[in-house]
Each structure stands twice: as C-alpha cells, then as structure tokens.
XYZ file of C-alpha atoms in Angstrom:
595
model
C 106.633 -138.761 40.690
C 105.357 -137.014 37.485
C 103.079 -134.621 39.506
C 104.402 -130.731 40.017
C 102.473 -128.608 42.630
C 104.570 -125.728 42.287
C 103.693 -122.351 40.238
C 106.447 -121.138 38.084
C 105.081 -117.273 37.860
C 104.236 -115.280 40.454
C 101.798 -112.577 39.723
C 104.475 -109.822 41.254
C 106.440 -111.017 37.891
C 104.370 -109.797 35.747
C 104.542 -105.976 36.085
C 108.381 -105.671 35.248
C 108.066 -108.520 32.278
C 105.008 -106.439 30.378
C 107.209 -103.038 30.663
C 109.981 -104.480 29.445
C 108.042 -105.894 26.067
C 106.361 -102.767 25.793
C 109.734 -100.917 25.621
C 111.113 -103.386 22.899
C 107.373 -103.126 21.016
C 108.438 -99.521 20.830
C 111.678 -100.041 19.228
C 110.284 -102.120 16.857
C 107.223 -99.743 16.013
C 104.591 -101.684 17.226
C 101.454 -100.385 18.778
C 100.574 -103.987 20.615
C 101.009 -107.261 19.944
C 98.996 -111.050 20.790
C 100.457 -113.399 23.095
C 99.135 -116.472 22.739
C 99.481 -119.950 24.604
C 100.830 -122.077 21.561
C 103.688 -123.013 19.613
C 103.864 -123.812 15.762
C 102.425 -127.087 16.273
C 99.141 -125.942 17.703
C 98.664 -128.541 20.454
C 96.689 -127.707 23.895
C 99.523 -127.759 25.993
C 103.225 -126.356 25.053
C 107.020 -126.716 25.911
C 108.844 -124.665 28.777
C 110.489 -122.808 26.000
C 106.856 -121.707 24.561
C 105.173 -121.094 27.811
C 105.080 -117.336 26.673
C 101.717 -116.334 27.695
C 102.687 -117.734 31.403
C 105.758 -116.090 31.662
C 104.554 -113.134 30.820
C 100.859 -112.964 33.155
C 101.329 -115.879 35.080
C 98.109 -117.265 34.178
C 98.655 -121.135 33.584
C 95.300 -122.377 32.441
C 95.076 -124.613 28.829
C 93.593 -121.545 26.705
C 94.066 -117.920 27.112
C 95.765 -115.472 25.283
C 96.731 -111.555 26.037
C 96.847 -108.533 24.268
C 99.095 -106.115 24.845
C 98.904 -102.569 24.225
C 100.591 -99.422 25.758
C 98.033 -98.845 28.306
C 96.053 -101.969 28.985
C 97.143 -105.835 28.728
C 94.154 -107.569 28.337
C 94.370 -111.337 29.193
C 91.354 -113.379 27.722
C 90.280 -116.180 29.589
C 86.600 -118.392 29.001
C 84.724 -119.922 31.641
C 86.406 -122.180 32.594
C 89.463 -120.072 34.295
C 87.485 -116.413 35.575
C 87.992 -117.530 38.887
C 91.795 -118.785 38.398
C 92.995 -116.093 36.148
C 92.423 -113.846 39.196
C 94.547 -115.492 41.502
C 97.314 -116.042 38.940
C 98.006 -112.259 37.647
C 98.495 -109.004 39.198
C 95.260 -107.645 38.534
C 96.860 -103.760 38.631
C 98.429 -104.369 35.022
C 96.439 -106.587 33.385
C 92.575 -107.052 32.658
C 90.621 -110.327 32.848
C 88.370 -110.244 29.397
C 85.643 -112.784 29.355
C 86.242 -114.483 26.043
C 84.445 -115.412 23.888
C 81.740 -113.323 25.168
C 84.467 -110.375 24.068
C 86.251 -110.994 20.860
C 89.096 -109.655 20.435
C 89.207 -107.841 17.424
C 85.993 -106.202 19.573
C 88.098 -105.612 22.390
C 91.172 -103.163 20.350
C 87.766 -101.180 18.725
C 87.629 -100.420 22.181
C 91.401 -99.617 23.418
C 93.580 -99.783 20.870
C 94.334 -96.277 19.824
C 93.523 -95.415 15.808
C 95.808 -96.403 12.827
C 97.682 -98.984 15.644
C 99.773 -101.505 14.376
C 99.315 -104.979 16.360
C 102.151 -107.451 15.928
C 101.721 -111.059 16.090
C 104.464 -113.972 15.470
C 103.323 -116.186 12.178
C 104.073 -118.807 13.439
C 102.000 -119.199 16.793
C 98.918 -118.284 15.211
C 96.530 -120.102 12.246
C 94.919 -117.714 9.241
C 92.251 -118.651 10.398
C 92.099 -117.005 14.135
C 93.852 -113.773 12.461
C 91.377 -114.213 9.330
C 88.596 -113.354 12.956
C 90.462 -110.834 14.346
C 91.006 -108.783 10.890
C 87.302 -109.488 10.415
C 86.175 -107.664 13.899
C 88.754 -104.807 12.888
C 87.123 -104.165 9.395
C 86.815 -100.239 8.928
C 89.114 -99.302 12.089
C 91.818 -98.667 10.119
C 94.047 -100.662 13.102
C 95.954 -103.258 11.571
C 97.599 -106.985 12.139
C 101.326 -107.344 11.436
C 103.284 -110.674 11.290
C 106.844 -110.028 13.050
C 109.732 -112.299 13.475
C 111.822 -112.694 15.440
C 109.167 -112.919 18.471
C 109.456 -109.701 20.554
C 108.785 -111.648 23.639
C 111.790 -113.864 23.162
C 113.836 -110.665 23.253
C 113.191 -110.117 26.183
C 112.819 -113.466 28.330
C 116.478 -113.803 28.584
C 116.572 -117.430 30.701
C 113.789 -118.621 27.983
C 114.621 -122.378 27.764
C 115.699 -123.954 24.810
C 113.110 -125.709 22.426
C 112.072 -129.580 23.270
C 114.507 -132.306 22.489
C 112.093 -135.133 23.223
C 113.214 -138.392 22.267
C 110.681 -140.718 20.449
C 109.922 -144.398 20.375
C 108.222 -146.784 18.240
C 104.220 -147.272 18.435
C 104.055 -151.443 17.962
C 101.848 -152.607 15.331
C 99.754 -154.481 17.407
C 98.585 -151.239 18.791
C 98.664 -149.230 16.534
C 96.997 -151.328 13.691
C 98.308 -150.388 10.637
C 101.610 -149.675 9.437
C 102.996 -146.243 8.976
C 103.313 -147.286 5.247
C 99.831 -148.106 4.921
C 98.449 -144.838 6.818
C 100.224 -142.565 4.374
C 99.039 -144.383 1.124
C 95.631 -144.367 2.561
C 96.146 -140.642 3.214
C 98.148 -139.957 -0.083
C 95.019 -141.580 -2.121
C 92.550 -139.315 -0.725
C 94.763 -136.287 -1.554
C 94.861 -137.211 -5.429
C 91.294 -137.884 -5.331
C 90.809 -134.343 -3.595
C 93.340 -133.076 -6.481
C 96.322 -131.808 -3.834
C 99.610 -132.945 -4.945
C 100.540 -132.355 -1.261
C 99.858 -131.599 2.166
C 101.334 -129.976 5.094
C 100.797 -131.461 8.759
C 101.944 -129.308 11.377
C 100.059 -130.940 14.576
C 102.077 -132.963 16.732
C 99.943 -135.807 17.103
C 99.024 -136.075 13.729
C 102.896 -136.512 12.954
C 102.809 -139.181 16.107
C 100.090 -140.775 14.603
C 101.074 -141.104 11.154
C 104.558 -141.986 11.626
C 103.411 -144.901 14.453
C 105.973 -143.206 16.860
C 105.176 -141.916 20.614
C 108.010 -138.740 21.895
C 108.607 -136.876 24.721
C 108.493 -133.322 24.181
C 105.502 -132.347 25.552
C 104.469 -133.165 29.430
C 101.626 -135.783 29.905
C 101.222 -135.851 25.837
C 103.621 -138.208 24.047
C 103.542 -136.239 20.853
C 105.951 -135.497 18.192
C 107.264 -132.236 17.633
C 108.376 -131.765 13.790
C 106.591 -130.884 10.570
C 105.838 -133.089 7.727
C 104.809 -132.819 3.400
C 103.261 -135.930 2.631
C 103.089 -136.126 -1.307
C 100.320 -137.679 -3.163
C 102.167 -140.600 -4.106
C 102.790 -141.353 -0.311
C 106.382 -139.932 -0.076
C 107.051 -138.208 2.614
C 109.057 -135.438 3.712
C 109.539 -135.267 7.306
C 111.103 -131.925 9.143
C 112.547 -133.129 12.284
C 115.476 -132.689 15.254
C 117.707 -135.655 14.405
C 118.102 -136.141 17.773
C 115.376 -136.980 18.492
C 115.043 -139.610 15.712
C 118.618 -140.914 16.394
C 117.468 -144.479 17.630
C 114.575 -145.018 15.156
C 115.392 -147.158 12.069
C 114.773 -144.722 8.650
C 111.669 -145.881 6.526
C 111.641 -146.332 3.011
C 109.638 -143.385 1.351
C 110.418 -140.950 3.693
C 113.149 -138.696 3.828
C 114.286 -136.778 6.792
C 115.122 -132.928 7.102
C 116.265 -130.240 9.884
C 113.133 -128.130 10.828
C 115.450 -125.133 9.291
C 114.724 -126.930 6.062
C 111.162 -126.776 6.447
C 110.031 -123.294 5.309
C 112.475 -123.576 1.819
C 110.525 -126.799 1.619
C 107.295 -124.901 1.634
C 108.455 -122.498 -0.624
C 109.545 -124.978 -3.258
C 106.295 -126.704 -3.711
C 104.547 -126.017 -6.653
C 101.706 -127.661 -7.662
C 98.754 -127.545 -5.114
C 99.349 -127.838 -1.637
C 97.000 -128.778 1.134
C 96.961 -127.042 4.349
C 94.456 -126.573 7.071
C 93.722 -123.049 7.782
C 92.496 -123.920 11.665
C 95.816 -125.761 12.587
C 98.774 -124.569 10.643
C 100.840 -121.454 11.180
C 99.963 -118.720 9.064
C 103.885 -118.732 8.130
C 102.983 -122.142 6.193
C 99.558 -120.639 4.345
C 102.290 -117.525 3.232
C 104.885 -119.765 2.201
C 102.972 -122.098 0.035
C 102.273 -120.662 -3.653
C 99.623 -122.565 -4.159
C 98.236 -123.082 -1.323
C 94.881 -124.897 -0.418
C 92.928 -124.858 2.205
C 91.594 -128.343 3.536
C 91.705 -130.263 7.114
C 94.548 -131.985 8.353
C 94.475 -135.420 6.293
C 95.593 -137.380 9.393
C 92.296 -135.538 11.590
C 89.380 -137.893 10.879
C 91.277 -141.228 10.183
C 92.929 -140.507 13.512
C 89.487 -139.870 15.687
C 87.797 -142.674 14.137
C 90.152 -145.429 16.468
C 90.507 -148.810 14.429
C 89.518 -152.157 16.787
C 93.897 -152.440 17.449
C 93.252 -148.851 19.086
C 90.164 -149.418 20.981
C 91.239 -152.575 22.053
C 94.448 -150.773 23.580
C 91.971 -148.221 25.118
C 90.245 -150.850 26.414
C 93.107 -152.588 28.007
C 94.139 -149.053 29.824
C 90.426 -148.390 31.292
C 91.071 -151.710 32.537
C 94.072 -150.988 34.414
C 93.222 -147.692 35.133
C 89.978 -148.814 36.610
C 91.809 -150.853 38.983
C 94.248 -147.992 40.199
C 90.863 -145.736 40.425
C 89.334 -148.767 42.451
C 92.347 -149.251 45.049
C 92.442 -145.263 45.546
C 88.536 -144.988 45.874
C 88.930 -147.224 49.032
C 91.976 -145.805 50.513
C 90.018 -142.427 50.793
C 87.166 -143.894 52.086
C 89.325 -145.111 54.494
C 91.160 -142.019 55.052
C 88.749 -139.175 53.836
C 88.537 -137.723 57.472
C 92.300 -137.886 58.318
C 92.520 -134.285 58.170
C 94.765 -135.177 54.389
C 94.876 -132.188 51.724
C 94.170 -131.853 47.863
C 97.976 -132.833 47.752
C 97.526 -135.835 49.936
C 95.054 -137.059 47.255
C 96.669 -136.669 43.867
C 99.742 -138.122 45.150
C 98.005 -141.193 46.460
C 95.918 -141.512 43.298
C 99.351 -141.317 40.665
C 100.865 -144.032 43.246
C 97.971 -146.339 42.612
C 98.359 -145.772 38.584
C 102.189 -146.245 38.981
C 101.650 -149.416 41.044
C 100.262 -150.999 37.639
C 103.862 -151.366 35.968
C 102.664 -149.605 33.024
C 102.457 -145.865 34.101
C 104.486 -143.679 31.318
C 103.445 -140.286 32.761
C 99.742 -138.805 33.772
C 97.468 -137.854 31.072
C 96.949 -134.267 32.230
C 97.490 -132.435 35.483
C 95.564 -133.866 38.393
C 92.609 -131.901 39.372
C 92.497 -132.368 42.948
C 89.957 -130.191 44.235
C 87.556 -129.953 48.030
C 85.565 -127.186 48.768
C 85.830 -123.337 46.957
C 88.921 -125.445 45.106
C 86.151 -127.247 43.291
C 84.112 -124.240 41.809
C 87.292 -123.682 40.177
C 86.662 -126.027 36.388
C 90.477 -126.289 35.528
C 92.150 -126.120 38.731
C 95.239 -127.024 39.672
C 96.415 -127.415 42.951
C 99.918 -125.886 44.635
C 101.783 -125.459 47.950
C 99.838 -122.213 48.355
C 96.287 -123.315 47.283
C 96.299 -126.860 48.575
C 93.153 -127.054 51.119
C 92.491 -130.061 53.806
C 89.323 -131.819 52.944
C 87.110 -130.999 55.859
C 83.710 -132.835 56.962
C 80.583 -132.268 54.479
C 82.606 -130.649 51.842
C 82.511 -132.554 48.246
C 85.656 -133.418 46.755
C 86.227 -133.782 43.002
C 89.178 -135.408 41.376
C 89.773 -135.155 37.738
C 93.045 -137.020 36.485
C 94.019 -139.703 34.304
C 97.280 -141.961 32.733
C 99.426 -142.578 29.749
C 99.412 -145.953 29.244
C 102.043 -147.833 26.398
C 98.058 -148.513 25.215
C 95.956 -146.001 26.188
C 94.663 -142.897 27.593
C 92.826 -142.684 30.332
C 90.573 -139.237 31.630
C 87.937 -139.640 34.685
C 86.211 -137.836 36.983
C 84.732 -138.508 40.213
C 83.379 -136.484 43.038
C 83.377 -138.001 46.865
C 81.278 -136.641 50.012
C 83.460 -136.207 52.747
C 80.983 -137.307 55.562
C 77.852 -136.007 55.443
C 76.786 -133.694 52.591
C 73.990 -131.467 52.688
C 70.455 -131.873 50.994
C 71.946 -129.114 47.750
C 74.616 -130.679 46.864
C 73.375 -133.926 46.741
C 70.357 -133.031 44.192
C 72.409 -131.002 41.862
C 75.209 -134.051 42.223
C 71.932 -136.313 41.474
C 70.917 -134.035 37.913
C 74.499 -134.146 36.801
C 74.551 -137.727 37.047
C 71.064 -137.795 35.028
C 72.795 -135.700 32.392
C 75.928 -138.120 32.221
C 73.391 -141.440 32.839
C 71.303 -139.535 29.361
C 74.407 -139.150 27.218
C 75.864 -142.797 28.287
C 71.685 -144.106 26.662
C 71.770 -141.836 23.782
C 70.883 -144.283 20.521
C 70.975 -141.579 17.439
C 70.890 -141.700 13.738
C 73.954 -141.868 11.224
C 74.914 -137.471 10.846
C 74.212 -136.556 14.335
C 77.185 -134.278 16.142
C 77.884 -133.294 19.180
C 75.662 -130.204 19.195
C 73.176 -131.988 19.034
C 73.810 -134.380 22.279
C 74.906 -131.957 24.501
C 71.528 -130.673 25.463
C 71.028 -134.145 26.999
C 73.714 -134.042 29.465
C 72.362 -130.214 30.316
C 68.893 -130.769 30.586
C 68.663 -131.708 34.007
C 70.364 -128.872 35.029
C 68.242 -126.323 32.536
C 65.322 -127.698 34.445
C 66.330 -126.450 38.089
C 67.858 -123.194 36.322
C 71.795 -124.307 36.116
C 73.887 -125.335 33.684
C 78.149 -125.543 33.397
C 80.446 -123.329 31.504
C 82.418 -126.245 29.428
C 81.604 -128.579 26.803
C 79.889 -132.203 27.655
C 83.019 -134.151 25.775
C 86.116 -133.486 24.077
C 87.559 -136.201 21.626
C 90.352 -138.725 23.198
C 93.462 -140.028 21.589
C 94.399 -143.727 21.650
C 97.651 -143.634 23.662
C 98.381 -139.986 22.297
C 96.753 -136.385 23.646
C 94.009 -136.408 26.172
C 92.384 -133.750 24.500
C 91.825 -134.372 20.310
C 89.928 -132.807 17.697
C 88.033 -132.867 15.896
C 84.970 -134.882 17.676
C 83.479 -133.296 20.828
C 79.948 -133.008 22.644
C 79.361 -129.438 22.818
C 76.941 -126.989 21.536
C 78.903 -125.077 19.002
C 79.836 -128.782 17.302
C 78.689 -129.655 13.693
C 80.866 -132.496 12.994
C 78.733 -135.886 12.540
C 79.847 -138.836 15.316
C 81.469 -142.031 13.604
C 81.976 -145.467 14.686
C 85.390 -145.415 16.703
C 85.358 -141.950 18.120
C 85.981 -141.849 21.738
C 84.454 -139.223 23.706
C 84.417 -137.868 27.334
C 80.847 -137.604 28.574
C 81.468 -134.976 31.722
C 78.551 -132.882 32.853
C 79.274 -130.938 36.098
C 77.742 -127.932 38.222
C 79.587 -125.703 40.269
C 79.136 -122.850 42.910
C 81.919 -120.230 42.843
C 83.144 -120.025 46.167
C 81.108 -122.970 47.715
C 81.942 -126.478 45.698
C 82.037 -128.146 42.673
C 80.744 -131.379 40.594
C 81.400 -133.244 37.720
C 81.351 -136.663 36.868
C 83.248 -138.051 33.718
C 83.508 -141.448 31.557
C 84.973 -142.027 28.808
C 82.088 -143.578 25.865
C 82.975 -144.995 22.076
C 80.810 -144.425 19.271
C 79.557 -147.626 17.993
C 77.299 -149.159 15.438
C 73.533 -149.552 17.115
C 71.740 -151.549 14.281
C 68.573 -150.854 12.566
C 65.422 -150.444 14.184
C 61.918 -150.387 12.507
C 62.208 -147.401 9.840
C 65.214 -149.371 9.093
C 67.701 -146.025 9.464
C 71.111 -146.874 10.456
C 71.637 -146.146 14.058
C 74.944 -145.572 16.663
C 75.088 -145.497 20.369
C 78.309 -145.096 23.158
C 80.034 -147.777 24.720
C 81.520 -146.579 27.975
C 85.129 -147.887 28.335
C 85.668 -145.935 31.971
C 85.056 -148.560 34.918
C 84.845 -147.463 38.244
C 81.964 -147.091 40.062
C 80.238 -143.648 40.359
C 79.745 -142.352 44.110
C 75.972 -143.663 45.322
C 76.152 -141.619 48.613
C 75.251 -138.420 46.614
C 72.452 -140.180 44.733
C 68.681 -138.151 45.562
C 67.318 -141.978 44.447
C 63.996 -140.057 44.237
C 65.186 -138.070 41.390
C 66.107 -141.081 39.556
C 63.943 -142.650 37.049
C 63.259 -146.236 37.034
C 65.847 -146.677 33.572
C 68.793 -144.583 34.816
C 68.846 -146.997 38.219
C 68.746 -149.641 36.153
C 71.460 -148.146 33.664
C 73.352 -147.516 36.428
C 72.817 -150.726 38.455
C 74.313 -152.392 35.482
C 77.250 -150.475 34.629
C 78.109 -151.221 38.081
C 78.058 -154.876 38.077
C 79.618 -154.708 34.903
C 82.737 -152.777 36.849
C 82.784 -155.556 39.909
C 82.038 -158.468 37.034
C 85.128 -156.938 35.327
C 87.957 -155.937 37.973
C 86.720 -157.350 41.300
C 89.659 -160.449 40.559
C 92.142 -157.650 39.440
C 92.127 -155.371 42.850
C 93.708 -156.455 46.166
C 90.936 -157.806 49.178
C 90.554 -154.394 51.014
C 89.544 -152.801 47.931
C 87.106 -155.924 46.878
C 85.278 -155.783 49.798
C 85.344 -151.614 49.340
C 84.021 -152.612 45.885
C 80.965 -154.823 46.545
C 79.497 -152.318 48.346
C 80.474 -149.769 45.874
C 78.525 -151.738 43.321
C 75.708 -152.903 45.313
C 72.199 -151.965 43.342
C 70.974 -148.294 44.444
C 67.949 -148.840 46.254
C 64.976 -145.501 46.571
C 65.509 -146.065 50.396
C-alpha cells in the first residue's frame, strides 16, 4: 500500500530542534534565517532529505515556510492549513502567521531587531520571492544574506540522504513527440527570443522534456536534475548517473554530475535564460549574463497535445471505475461504524485493483465531520475519526496512472444530513455546475472564471479560502503551473490545458464540502460576432452525490447539465464496473427530479 497515516514530527520535537539552530545561527553571525518547504527544484512537494521546514515545526502541509529569529519563530501558513498548523506545532515556540495576509518582509519590520542579518540558503529560494521580501524591508536597514552550507543541515544529524530515484522511459505514444523534437521546438523559440541558452531547474519540466517518468519524489514521478538547453537544441543535462543507469544516452545531449552544474553556469557566456519565479537564486548569481524569462518547457507543457489528453482520458476512465466500485462499497458500508482510515484504504484498493496503479497522485484526503473543515487534511492514527450518522464525509484523492493523472473530489451524507449542509452542498455544486458551462472568448484567465464557481456562495455570504483550479500534468505532478482558476490569475486559458474545477465551503469545527472534476480547455467555435470562443470538457466521470441536492435551488440548465453528465458516466463505464456496483450506478445516475 502506497498510503502512510503516520506523522513523522511530533510537535514536542520542535522546541529542542529550533534551540539548537538558533545556537549554530549564532556561531555563524546570523540574526534569523527562512526555512522554507522546497528544494532546488522548486516542486510542491519535496524529498525526506529536504523536508526541512517539517523537521524543524512539524507542520506538514504543501506550503508554509518559518522564520526564525532569536525570540520568535514565526511559521506562515495560508488558509488552507490555520486549523492544521495548530495541531502540528508546539504553539509555546512558534507563531502561526496568516500569510499572505502578513508578508513577511512585514512581519521582521515588526520583530526582527534593527541592522539584523537574515540568512537564507540560495538555493531553496527564487530572486524572485527574496526580490519581495527585500522589497517589504526597504529602509529597515535589516538585511537578506545567502549562506551555504544550510545551517539547518548542521544540525539535523539523521537528515537522510538526497533522492536516488530511478527513472523510466515516457513511450511515444503517450507522450507525443519525441524528446528530440520538444527541444528543437524549444531551442527555436530561444533564438527567436535572442537567448543562446536556458536553464530548467523544475523537475517536471526536465521529466517532460526528456520523455522520462522517475521516482524521487512520492506520488509525483518527476525528475530530479538540472538541465542547459542551448539554442541549437543541445543539451546539457546535470544528473545522478544512477539514476540514468538503464536509460539508453541520446544523441545531442550530454550528461553531467549535478556537482558539475554550477561551473556549468558559470561558464556560459552569451545570454542565458532563466526564470526568476522557479530557479534558485544560486543559478540567477551564477549566470553572467543572465536573463530573466519563464521556463521554456512551462506553456508547451500545460497546453497537453491530443497523445496527452488522450492518455488523460484513458486514466479518468479507469479511475472512474475504481471511484465507481468504492462509491458503492460505502454506500454499502457507510454506517458500519468504519473510520477516515477505513475509507482511504478501501478507495487505493479499488485504484490498485485496475492493474495500472503506479502510486497515488497526492495524499488521500479522507475527511468526516470537524476533519472536513480542515482544506488540506491529512488523516493519522491519532486524528482518524469514525464516520458517524448525519455527518458529511469528503474524500479528496487521486492516481498515477502509466497515462494519466487523476484528482477528484466527492463528498457523501452519512444517513441523513441536515437542511444546512445540504443547501450550501447544493451552491457549491452550482459553482462547479457554472465553471463546467463556462463558453468564453480567446484571452480569458482564470481570474476571470473564478467568480463563477464563488458566486453562489457570495450570494448566501460564504465563500472558500483556496483557488477554484490548479493546472494538471499528463501523467506527471498533480499540481502544475502555470494555468489555474483563481482570482489572483492573469494567464489567458489555451486549448489543451487541464484544470481542476473544485469549489467547496467549510465550517471550522462542524464539516466540510467540496466537489472536484477535472475539465480541458477546448476550442468552442464561433458564434454570431464571429469571435473565437473556448469552453471545458470534463474528463472526471463519476457521478456527483444527488442526496445532498436542494433540487429547488437548481435551475432548470444545471439539472439538465447535470442529468447529462451523468448518463454520460453510466453510458461510459456501466460495462467496465462489476454488477453490485452497476446496479449502485443506475441509481446513481438516475435524472434528479425537484421532488
């Protein structure tokens, strides 16, 4: 089984671990110093051997970082983790900051004390988050200083050793072009930009690129190594043999230990590329010329050729039919007196039970009751809570497949649920019903979308502390930028762009809802103006709970949107799922009457 339930930090850790880097901050004359949750290669979730920021708080959660001084450790969390960041660190050394609400270069204005000196490790953080900081510190006189080795490491003496990951090929036939052909495509638009070079540092840009899948990272089969791809498509590729050991060399690129890599950077010359939001800032100070630009690999990776989405397609599929054969079991089972536990192991045995399982997409959120108010939780031995009668219960979760990546969200009554929760379940599934409609011109973002999935909420005086979508890779990370649906977006939607359309509402200390499929940007033709139009295809199939449903509160289109996404679910995988869970799905699917 892939799934862990166990916390590796206890919040009584966390007193002796700050002291102790405080006393070697003091050696090394440093007033503070930022503890992040990254590594060099940026991604959203890290190695055991970079899980700094958890070994040193115990706070788990996806983003988060801490600041350290001598007599405050502030640990800055967003909305999505105020209620779990209290449960996860000892709350008598360090601070819960609300963040973004405080920034941090706010924050040491406030406590830091004057002419301080805060370190930070070059390469865990981009120029352009310590380009903010050094912005909100302007006239303070408290400074940023880059320090390596990592003053952390020092003192995490059982740190683990850096990922060793092996990595396997990415066939053609899903990946749709050739490695070759990727970086010629990419290598053209650098010449044309005028960059004789550019450095990638993300590790799924490097999977994607390269047509290869790894290991290093849990529930993301990403790469971990650097890369300079030249403008005449040579490439330079910095990289643990190991890891590489089994995979045939390529002509036109040349492989290198990662020690190599920052000579490498220091040897180019002529103008090199590099993308201030992703890339350490030890690249940006290595480069002599360095420009700053977006990750090549970023856009022609979100925008999924029709090899991708039909992978994607083929792994909603499967994972539809997993979601399916689980959905009955706990309607079978629901009131067996089962946990949160019970439930996410039940759910990865239906994915494995497909053959094609590699690992889970994410962490299961597993959630009933309180557990549910709680956006990003994660369920262990000491949390896990029995679903009970009229509680809600909300399962986020999802699968690697060799062909796709799957992410949904669905949240069950267990028995009868009260009059509340079923109308603010009912205007979150108007919000997700909106965004799954949405026809929109050619240079429309996100930003401008995710008022549609909020608006039902706005209306009864709620709304949800996360974005509406994040952008999904095709057989790669669960979470990938640069397209989302959220309010602070800019970037313009393209054809092939797959999205997560997941509205929710939740009630700290009472329950929680959110319902989530996954939707493709597509062309939408002309209509009388003749201006180019796009619209979402939803690739998710599984039907969407109708017990919850206020029909009253429906309008006549979102039944009928609704009515036919769920045929098209039974049309599509009622032959695929065993004859329990067919019968479980014709009712499932049956039209919503007002009744």
């Amino acid at each position: 089984m892939f799934q862990s339930f166990t916390a590796s930090t206890r919040p009584s850790d966390g007193p002796p671990r700050l002291a102790a880097l405080r006393a070697e901050l003091a050696v090394r004359g440093l007033t503070g110093f930022l503890v992040p949750r990254s590594d060099a290669h940026q991604g959203e979730y890290v190695s055991p051997h970079d899980e700094r920021l958890s070994w040193l708080t115990g706070f788990t959660g996806s983003a988060g970082f801490c600041i350290v001084l001598p007599q405050i450790a502030g640990v800055f969390i967003d909305g999505r983790y105020t209620l779990q960041v209290r449960d996860q660190v000892a709350l008598d050394v360090f601070t819960p900051v609300d963040w973004p609400a405080t920034l941090p270069g706010d924050w040491l204005r406030t406590h830091a004390p004057k002419g301080a000196v805060i370190g930070f490790d070059p390469w865990l953080h981009t120029p352009d988050e310590i380009a903010r900081i050094e912005t909100g510190l302007s006239g303070t006189g408290i400074t940023l200083s880059p320090v390596t080795p990592n003053p952390l490491d020092a003192v995490w003496t059982d740190q683990p050793a850096p990922a060793q990951g092996t990595v396997r090929l990415h066939p053609l036939d899903l990946a749709g072009k050739t490695g070759a052909e990727k970086r010629a495509e990419l290598a053209a638009e650098l010449k044309r930009a005028g960059s004789g070079a550019a450095v990638i540092t993300l590790a799924d840009s490097l999977a994607w690129l390269m047509n290869w899948r790894g290991s290093d990272i849990i529930r993301n089969p990403v790469v971990q190594g650097f890369a300079i791809l030249h403008d005449d498509a040579r490439l330079d590729l910095f990289i643990d043999p190991a890891k590489v050991s089994q995979i045939p060399e390529e002509e036109g690129v040349t492989r290198h230990p990662v020690s190599a890599f920052p000579e490498a950077l220091r040897s180019l010359n002529g103008a090199t590329r590099f993308d201030p939001a992703t890339a350490p800032v030890a690249v940006k100070a290595a480069l002599a010329a360095g420009v700053p630009g977006a990750d090549p690999c970023l856009m022609a990776k979100a925008r999924k050729n029709p090899a991708e989405l039909d992978g994607m397609r083929a792994a909603h599929r499967r994972d539809g039919v997993a979601m399916i054969e689980f959905l009955a079991w706990f309607d079978a089972h629901a009131l067996d007196g089962l946990t949160e536990i019970d439930m996410a192991v039940k759910l990865e045995e239906c994915r494995a039970a497909t053959g094609e399982l590699r690992d889970l997409s994410f962490d299961t959120i597993s959630s009933t009751g309180p557990n549910a108010a709680v956006i990003h939780y994660r369920v262990t031995e000491g949390t896990n809570r029995r679903l009970a009668p009229g509680d809600l219960f909300l399962i986020d979760s999802g699968g690697q497949y060799p062909d796709g990546t799957t992410d949904i969200t669905r949240t069950l009554p267990v028995g009868g649920v009260e009059a509340e929760r079923r109308e603010a379940y009912t205007r979150v599934l108007k919000g997700m019903i909106a965004v799954s409609r949405a026809r929109f011109p050619k240079g429309v973002a996100g930003g401008h979308l995710d008022a549609l999935a909020r608006y039902p909420l706005w209306l009864a005086g709620q709304d949800y502390d996360h974005g509406t979508g994040h952008g999904v890779g095709a057989a790669l990370s669960v979470h990938e930028g640069p397209a989302r649906i959220s309010r602070v977006s800019t970037l313009p939607l393209e054809p092939g762009m797959i999205l997560s359309n997941e509205p929710g509402y939740y009630r700290p200390g009472g329950w929680g809802i959110r319902i989530e499929n996954l939707i493709v940007v597509r062309e939408a033709g002309a209509l009388s103006d003749n201006r180019a139009m796009l619209d979402f295809e939803t690739i998710t199939l599984c039907p969407i709970d109708k017990r919850l449903i206020v029909a009253a509160m429906l309008s006549d289109e979102e039944i009928a949107w609704l009515d036919a996404y769920h045929a098209r679910v039974e049309a599509e995988l009622s032959s695929a799922v065993s004859a329990e869970a067919r019968r479980w799905l014709a009712g499932a699917c049956a039209p919503l009457t007002r009744s």
